[in-house]
Short mmCIF file of C-alpha atoms and ligand atoms in Angstrom, two decimals:
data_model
loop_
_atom_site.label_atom_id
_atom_site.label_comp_id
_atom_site.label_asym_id
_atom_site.label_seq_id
_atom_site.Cartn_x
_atom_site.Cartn_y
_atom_site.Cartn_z
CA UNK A 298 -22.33 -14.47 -15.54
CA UNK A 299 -25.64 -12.68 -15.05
CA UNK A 300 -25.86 -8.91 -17.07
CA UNK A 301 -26.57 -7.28 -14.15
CA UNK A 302 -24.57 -3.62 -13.90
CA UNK A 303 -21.27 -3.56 -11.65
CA UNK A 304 -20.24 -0.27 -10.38
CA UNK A 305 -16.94 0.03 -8.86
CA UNK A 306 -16.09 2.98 -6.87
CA UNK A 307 -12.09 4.20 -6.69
CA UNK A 308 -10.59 4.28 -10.28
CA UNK A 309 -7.27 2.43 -8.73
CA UNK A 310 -5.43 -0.96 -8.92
CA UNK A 311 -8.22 -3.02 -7.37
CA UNK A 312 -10.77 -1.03 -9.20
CA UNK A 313 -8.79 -1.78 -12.27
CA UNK A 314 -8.55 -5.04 -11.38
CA UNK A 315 -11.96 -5.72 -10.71
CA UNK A 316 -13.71 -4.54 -13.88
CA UNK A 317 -10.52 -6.33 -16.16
CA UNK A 318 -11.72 -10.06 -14.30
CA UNK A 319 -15.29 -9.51 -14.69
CA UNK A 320 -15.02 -8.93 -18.13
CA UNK A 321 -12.41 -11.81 -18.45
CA UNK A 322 -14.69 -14.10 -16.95
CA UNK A 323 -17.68 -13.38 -19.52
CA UNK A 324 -19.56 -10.77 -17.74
CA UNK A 325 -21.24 -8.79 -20.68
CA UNK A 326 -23.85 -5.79 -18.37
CA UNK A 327 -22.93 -2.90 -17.83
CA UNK A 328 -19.86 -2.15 -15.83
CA UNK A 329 -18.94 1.77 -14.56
CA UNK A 330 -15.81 2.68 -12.62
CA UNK A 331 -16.00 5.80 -10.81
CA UNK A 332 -12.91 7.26 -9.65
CA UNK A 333 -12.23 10.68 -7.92
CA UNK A 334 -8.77 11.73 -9.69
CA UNK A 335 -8.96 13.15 -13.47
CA UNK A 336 -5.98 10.55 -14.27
CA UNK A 337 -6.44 7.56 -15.72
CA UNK A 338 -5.84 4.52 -13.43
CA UNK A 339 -2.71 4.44 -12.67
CA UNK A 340 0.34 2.50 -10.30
CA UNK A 341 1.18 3.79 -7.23
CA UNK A 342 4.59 1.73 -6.59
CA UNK A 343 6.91 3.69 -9.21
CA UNK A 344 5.63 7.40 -7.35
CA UNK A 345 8.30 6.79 -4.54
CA UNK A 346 10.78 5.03 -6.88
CA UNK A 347 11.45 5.73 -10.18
CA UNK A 348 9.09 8.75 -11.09
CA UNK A 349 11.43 10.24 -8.18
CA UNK A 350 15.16 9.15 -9.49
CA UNK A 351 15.51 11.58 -11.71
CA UNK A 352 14.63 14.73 -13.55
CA UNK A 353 13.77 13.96 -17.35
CA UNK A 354 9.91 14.05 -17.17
CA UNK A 355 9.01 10.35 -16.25
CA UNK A 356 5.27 9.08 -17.99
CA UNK A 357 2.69 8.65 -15.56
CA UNK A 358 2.57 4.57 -14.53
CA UNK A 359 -0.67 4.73 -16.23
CA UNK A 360 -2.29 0.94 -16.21
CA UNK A 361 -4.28 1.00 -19.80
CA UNK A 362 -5.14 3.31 -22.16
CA UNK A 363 -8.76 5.26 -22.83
CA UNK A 364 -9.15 3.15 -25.21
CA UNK A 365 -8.51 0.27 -24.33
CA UNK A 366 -11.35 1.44 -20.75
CA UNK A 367 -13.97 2.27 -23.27
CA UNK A 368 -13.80 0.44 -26.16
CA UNK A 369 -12.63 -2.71 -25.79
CA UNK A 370 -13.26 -3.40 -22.37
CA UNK A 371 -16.70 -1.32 -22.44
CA UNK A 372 -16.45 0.41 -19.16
CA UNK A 373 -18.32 3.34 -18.48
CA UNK A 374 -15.31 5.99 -16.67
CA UNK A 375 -16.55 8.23 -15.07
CA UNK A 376 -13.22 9.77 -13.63
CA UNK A 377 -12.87 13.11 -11.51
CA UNK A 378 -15.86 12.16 -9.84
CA UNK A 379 -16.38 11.19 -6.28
CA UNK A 380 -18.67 9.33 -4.36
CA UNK A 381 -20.10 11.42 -1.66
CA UNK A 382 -22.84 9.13 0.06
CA UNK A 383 -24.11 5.60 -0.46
CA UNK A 384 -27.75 4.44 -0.21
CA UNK A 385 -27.88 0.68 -0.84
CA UNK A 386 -31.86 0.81 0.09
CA UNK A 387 -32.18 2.34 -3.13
CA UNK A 388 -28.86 1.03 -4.78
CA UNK A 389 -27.31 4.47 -5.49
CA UNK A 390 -24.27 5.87 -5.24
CA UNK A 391 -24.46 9.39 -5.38
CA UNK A 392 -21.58 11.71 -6.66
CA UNK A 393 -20.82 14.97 -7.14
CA UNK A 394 -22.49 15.07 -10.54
CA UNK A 395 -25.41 12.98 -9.75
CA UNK A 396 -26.67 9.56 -8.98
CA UNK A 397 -25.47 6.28 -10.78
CA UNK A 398 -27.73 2.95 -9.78
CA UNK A 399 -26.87 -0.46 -9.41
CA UNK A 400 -27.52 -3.99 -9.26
CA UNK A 401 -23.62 -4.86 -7.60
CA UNK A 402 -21.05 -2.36 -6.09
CA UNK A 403 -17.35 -2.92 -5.51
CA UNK A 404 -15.94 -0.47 -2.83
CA UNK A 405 -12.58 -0.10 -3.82
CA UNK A 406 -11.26 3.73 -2.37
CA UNK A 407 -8.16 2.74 -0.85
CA UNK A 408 -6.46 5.40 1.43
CA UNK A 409 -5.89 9.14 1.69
CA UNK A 410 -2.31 10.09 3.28
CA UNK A 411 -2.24 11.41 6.94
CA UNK A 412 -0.55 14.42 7.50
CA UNK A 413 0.66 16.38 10.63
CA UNK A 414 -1.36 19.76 11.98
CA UNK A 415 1.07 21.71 11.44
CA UNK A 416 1.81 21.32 7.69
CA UNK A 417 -1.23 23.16 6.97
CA UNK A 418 -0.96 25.72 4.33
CA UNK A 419 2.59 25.97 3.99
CA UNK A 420 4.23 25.45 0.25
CA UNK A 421 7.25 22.92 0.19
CA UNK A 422 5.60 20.22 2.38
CA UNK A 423 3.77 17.18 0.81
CA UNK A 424 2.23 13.65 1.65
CA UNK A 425 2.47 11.40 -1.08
CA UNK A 426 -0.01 9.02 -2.24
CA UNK A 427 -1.10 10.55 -5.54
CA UNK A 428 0.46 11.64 -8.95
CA UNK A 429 0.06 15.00 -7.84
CA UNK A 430 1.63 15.17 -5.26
CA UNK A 431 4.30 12.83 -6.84
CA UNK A 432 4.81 15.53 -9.26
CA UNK A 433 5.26 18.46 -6.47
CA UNK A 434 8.09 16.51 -4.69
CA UNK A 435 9.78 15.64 -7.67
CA UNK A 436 9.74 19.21 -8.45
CA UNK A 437 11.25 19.99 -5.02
CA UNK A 438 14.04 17.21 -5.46
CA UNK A 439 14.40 19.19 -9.14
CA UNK A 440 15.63 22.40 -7.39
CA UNK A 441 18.00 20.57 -5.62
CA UNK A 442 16.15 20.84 -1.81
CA UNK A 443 17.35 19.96 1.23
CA UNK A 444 14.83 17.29 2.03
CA UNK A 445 13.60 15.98 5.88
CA UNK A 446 11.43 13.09 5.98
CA UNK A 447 8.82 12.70 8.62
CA UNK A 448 8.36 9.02 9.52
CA UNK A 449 11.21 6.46 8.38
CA UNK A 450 8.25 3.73 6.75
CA UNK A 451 8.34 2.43 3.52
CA UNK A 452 7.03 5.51 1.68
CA UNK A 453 9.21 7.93 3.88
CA UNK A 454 12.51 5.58 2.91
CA UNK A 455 11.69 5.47 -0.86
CA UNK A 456 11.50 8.93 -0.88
CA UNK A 457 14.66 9.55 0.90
CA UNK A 458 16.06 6.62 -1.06
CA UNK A 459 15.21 9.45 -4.25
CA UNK A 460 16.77 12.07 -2.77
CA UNK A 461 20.33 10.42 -1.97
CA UNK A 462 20.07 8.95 -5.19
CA UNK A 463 20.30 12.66 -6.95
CA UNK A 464 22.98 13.68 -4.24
CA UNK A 465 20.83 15.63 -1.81
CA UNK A 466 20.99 16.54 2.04
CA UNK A 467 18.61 14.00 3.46
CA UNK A 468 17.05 13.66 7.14
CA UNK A 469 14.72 11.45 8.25
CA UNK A 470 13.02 11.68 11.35
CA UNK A 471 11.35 8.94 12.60
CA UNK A 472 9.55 8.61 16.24
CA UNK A 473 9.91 5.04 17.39
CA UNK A 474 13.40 3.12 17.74
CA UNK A 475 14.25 2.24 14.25
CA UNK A 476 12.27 2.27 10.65
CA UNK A 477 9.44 -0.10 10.38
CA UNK A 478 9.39 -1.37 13.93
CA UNK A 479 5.92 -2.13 13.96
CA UNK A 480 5.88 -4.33 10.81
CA UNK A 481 8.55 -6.42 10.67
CA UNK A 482 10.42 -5.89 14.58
CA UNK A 483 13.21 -4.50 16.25
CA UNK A 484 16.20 -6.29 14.24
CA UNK A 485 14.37 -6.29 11.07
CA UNK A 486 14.40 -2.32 11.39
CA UNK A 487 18.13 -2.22 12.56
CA UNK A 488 18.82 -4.12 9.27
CA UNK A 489 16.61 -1.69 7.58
CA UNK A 490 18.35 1.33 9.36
CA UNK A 491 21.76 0.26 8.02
CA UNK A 492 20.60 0.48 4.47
CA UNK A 493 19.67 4.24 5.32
CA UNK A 494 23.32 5.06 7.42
CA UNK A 495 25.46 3.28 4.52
CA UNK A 496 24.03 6.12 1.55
CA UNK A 497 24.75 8.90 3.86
CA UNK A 498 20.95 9.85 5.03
CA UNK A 499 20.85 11.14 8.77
CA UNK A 500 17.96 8.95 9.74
CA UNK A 501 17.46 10.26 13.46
CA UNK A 502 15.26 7.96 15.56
CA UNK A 503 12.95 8.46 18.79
CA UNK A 504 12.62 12.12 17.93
CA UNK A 505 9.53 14.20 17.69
CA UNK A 506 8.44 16.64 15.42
CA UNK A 507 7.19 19.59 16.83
CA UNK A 508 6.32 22.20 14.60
CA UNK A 509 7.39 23.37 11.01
CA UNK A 510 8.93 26.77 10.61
CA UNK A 511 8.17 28.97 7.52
CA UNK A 512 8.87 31.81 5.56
CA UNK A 513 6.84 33.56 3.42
CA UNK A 514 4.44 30.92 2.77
CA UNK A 515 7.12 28.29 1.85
CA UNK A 516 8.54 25.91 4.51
CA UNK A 517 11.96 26.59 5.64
CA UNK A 518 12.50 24.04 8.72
CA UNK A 519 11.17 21.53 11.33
CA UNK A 520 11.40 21.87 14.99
CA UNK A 521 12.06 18.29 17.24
CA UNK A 522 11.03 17.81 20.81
CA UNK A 523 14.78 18.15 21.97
CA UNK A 524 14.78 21.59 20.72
CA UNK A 525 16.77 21.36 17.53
CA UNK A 526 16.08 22.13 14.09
CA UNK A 527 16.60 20.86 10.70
CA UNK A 528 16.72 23.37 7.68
CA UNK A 529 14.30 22.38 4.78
CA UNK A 530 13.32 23.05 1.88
CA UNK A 531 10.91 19.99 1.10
CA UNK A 532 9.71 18.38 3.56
CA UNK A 533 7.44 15.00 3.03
CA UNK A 534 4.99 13.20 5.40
CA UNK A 535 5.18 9.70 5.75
CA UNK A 536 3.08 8.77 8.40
CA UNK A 537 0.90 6.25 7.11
CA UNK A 538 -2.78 6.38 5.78
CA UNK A 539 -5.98 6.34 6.92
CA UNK A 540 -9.34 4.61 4.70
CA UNK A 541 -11.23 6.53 2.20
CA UNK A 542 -14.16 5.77 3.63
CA UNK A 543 -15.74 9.22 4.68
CA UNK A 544 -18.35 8.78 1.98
CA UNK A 545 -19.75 5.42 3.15
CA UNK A 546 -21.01 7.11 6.59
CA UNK A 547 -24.58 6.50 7.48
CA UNK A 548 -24.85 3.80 4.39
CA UNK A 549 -25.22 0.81 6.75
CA UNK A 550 -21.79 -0.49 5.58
CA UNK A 551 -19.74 -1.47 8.61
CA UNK A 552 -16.50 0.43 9.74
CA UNK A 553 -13.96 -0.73 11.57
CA UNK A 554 -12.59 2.11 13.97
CA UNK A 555 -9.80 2.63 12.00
CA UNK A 556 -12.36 3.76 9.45
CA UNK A 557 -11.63 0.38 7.05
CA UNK A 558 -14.88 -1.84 5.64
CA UNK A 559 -15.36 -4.47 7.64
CA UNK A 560 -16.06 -7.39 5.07
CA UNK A 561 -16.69 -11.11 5.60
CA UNK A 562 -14.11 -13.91 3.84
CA UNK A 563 -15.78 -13.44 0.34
CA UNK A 564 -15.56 -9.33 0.60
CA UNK A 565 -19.05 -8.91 1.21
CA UNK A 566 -19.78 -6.13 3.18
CA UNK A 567 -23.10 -7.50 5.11
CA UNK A 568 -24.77 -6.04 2.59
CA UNK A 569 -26.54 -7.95 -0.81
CA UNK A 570 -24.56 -7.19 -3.60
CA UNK A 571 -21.98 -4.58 -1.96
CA UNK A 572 -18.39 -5.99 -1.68
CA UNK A 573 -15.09 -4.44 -0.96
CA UNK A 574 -11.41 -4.37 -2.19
CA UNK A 575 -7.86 -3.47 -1.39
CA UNK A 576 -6.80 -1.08 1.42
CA UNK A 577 -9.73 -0.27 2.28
CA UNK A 578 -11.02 -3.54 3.42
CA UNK A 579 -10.52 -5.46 7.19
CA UNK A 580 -11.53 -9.29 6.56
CA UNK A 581 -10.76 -12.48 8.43
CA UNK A 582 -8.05 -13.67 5.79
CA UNK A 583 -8.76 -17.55 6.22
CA UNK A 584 -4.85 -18.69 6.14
CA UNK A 585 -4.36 -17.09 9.54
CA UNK A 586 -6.94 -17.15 11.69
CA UNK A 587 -6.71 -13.24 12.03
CA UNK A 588 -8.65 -10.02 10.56
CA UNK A 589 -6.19 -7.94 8.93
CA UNK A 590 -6.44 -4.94 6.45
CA UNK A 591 -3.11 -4.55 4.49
CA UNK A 592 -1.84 -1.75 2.47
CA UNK A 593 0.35 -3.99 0.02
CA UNK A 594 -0.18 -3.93 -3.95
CA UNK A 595 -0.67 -7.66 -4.43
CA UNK A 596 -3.20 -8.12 -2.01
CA UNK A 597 -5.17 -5.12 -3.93
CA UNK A 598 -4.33 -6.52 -7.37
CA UNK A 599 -5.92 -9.84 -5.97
CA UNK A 600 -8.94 -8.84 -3.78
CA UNK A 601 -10.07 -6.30 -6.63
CA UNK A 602 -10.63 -8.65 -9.69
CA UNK A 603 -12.02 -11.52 -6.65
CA UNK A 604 -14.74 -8.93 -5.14
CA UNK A 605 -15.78 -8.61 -8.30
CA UNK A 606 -16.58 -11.77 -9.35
CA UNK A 607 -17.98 -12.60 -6.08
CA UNK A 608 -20.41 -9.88 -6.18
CA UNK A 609 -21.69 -11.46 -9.58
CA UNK A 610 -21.70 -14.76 -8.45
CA UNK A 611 -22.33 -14.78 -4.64
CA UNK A 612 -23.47 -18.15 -5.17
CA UNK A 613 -19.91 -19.24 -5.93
CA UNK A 614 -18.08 -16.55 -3.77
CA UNK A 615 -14.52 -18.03 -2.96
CA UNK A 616 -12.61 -16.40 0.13
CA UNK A 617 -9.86 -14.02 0.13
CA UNK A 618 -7.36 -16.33 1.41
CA UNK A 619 -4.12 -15.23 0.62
CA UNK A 620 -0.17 -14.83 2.28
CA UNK A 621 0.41 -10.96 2.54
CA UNK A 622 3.57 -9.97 0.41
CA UNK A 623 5.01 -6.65 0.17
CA UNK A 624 8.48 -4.92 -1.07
CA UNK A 625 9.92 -2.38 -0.87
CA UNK A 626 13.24 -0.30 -3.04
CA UNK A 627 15.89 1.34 -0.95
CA UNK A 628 18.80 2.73 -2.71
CA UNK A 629 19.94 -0.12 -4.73
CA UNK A 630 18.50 -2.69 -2.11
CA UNK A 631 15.00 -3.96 -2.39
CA UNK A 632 13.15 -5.66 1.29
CA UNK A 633 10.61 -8.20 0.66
CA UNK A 634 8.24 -9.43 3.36
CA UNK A 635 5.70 -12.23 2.85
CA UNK A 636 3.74 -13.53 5.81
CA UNK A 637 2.58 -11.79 9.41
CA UNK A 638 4.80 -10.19 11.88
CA UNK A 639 3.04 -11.43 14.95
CA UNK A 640 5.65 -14.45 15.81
CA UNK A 641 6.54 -16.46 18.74
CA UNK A 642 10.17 -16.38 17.42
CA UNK A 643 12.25 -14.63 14.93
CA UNK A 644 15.52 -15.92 13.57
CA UNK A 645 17.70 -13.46 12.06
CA UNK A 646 19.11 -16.90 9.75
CA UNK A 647 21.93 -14.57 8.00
CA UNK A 648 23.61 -13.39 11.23
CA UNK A 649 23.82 -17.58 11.66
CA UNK A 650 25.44 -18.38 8.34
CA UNK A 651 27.09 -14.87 8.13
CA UNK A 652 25.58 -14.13 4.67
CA UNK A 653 25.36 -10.21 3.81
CA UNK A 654 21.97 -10.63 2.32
CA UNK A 655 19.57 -9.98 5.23
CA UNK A 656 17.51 -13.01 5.50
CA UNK A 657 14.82 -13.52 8.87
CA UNK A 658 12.49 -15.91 9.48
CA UNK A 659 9.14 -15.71 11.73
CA UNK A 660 7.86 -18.63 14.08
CA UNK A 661 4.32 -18.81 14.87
CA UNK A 662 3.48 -22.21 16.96
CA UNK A 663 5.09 -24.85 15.22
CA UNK A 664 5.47 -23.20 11.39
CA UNK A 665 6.48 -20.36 9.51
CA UNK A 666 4.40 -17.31 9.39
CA UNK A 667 6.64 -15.35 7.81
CA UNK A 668 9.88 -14.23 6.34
CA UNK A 669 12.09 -10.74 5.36
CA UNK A 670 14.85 -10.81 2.55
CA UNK A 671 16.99 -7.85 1.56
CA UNK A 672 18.49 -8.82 -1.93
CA UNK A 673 17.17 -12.09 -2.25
CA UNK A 674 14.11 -11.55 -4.76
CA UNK A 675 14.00 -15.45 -5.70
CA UNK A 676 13.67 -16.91 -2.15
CA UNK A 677 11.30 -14.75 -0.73
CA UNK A 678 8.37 -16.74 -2.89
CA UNK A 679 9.45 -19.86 -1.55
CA UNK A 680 8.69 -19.04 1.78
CA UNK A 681 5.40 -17.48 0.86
CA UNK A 682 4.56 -20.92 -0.49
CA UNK A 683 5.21 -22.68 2.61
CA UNK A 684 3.74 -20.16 4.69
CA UNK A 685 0.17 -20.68 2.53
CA UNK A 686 0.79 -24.38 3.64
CA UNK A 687 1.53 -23.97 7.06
CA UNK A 688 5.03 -25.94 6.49
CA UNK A 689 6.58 -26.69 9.65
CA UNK A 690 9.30 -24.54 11.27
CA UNK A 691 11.61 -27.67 10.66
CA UNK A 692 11.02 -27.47 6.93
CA UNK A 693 11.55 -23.89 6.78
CA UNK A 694 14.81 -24.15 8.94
CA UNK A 695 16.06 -26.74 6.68
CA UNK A 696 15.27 -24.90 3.29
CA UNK A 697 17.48 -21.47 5.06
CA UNK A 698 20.55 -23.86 5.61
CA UNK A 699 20.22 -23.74 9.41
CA UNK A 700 19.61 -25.90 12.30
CA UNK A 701 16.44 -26.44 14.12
P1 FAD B 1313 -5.80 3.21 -3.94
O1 FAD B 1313 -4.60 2.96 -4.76
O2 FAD B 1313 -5.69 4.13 -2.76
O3 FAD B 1313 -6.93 3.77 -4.91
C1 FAD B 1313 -8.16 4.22 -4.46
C2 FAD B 1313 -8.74 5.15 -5.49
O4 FAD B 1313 -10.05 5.51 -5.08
C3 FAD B 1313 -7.96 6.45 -5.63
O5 FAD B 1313 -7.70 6.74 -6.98
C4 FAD B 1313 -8.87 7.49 -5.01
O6 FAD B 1313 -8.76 8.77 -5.61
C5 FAD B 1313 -10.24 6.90 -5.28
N1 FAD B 1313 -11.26 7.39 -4.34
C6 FAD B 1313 -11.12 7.61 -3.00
N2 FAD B 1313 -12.28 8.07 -2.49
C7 FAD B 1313 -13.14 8.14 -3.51
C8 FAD B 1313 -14.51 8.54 -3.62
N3 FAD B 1313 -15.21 8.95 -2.55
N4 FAD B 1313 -15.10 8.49 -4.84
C9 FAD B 1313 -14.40 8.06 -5.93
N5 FAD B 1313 -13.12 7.67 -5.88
C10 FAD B 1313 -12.51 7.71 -4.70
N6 FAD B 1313 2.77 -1.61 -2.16
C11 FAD B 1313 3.69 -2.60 -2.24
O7 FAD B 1313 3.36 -3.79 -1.99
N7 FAD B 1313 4.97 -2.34 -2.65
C12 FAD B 1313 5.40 -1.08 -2.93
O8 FAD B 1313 6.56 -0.87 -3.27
C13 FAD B 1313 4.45 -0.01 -2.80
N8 FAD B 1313 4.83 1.26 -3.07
C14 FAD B 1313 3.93 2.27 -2.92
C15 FAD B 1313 4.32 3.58 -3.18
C16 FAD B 1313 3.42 4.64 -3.02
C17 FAD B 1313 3.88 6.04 -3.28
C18 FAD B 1313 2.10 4.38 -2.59
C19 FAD B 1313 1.13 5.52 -2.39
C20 FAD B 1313 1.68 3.07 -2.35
C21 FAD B 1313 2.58 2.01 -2.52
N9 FAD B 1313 2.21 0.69 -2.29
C22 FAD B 1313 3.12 -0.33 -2.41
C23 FAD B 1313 0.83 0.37 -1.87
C24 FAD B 1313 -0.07 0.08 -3.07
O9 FAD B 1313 0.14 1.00 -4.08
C25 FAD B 1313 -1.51 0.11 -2.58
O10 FAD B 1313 -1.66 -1.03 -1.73
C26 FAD B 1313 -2.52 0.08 -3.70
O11 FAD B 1313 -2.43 1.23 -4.49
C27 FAD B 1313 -3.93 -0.02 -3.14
O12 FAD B 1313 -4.84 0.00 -4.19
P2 FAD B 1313 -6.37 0.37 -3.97
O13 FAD B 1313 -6.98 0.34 -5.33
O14 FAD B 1313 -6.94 -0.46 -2.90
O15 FAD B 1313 -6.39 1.86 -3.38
#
């Protein structure tokens, strides 16, 4: 591996990722990771799950220790400092404190939670992406509030999940026809929706929020399209994310218009020496034929420590090729999804062999391109094997106990 300096830019799981492989894989330069929060790097996962549960003062999911950063690993952490601009012409990133040079960069600054106008300024209502704002719901859920949800997706349905868990009023309000319609389809979300009506949270669907409704500064309710209202005391956003990629405007690097870096197979950017990683990143994932930018731990844990070592090695740069997998914990249930939801067919194989454990599997042509398990955490990596080998919808049929 060549000593040239790496800089990675968001102090996160791919960032992690990416300076821990470079290293692994003998790269002795200089390496800096630059990451906005004062935290160390930590997981994101346990924010809506456990760090939620309950009250007795849960560690932050920190990945490694200072020490371990600096010392043994030698990186140069440069945390509570953001990236403001990008100049590859001159192979700077400049910060708030100053400008850090070059020779490869890894973009790696995920997402920022989207929130609704009219959450603006009032106390009691929070997105949830970072520790901080981990720590002011769990605070909430601490004083016992009555908690609506806005938007029934993963994050919104851990969070309730949380709430029900500790014996709280819980509403979740969620636009479309039932949770997670977009990603995994109508029945998949019916299945999902169960989950929610069997521990007692009022998950209304096809509503509208309107407006929140204060008092004194704190939030005190949220007003629906139909008129009605729903008393609050917390209320939390859930309505997806948008890139962090504000900082990157006028650099030359590509944006899709969602605002993600549009990157080849390898990560590269377009640009020598500048790669990307993890949710920020749209790239034409080579086991499906499609561009996709996911939002998914592994594929952040994966593209992080790869972008890295392609950006040292471009000569040997290997493409992100790789069978999206996600989960997700509700109550005591946990949904697991490996694959794409686009599908010419979808079998819901459980309602066929009358299994409780929620088990569907996606067509696409002639194979699998995906599958969704509640309560079957074995399986699930099964099917992400065959899916990586385009196994024929016969094979798959035959591995779920059902007929073609
Ligand atoms: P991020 O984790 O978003 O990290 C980006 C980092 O870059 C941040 O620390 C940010 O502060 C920093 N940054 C941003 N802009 C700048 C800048 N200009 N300068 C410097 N630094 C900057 N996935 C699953 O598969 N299963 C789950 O159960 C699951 N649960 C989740 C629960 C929660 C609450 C959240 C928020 C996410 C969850 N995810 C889950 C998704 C998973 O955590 C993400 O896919 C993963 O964190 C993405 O990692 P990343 O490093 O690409 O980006």
């Amino acid at each position: 591996m060549p000593s040239e300096k790496l800089v990675v830019v968001g102090g996160s799981l791919a960032g992690i990722r990416a300076v821990e492989a470079v290293r692994k894989s003998g790269h002795v330069g200089p390496l800096a990771l630059v990451g906005a929060e004062e935290h160390l790097p930590y997981d994101r996962p346990p924010l809506s799950k456990a760090y939620l549960d309950s009250g007795d003062n849960p560690e932050a999911p920190q990945f490694r220790t200072e020490e371990y950063l600096r010392d043994e690993l030698g990186v140069d952490l440069r945390l509570g400092m953001r990236a403001t601009a990008l100049d590859p012409a001159r192979k700077v990133v400049h910060t708030e404190d100053g400008e850090i040079g070059y020779h490869t960069l890894v973009i790696a600054t995920g997402a920022h939670a989207r929130s609704i106008p009219s959450a603006d300024g009032l106390a009691g209502v929070h997105t949830l992406r970072t520790l901080d704002d981990a720590e002011a719901i769990r605070a909430g859920l601490d004083a016992g509030a009555r908690t609506v949800i806005v938007g029934a997706g993963f994050i919104g349905s851990e969070v309730a999940s949380a709430a029900r868990k500790r014996g709280l009023p819980v509403t979740v309000l969620e636009a479309l026809s039932v949770p997670l319609v977009r990603s995994i389809g109508e029945d998949m979300g019916r299945a999902c929706a169960r989950l929610h009506h069997d521990h007692g949270t009022d998950l209304r669907c096809r509503v509208k929020v309107t407006s929140l409704e204060g008092a004194n500064g704190h939030v005190t309710g949220v007003v629906l399209d139909d008129g009605s209202r729903v008393d609050a005391d917390l209320v939390v956003i859930g309505v997806g994310v948008r890139p962090a990629t504000d900082w990157l405007k006028g650099s030359g690097v590509r944006l899709h218009d969602d605002g993600g870096v549009l990157c080849d197979a390898t990560l590269n950017t377009g640009i020598e020496g500048v790669y990307a990683a993890g949710d920020v990143v749209h790239w034409p994932n080579p086991l499906f034929d499609d561009d996709m930018r996911l939002e998914h731990w592994t594929n952040a844990a994966e593209q992080g420590a790869l972008a890295a070592k392609n950006a040292l090695n471009p000569g040997e740069a290997k493409p992100s090729a790789t069978v999206p997998y996600f989960w997700s914990d509700w109550y005591d249930s946990r949904i697991q999804f490996v694959g794409v939801p686009k599908a010419d067919e979808i079998r819901v194989v459980s309602e066929e062999t009358g299994d409780d454990r929620f088990l569907a599997l996606y067509r696409r042509g002639d194979h699998i391109g995906g599958a969704i398990t509640i309560d079957r955490p074995t399986q699930i990596m099964k099917y992400r094997r065959m899916i990586a080998k385009r196994a024929p919808w016969k094979e798959a049929l035959a591995y779920a106990g059902v007929p073609a």
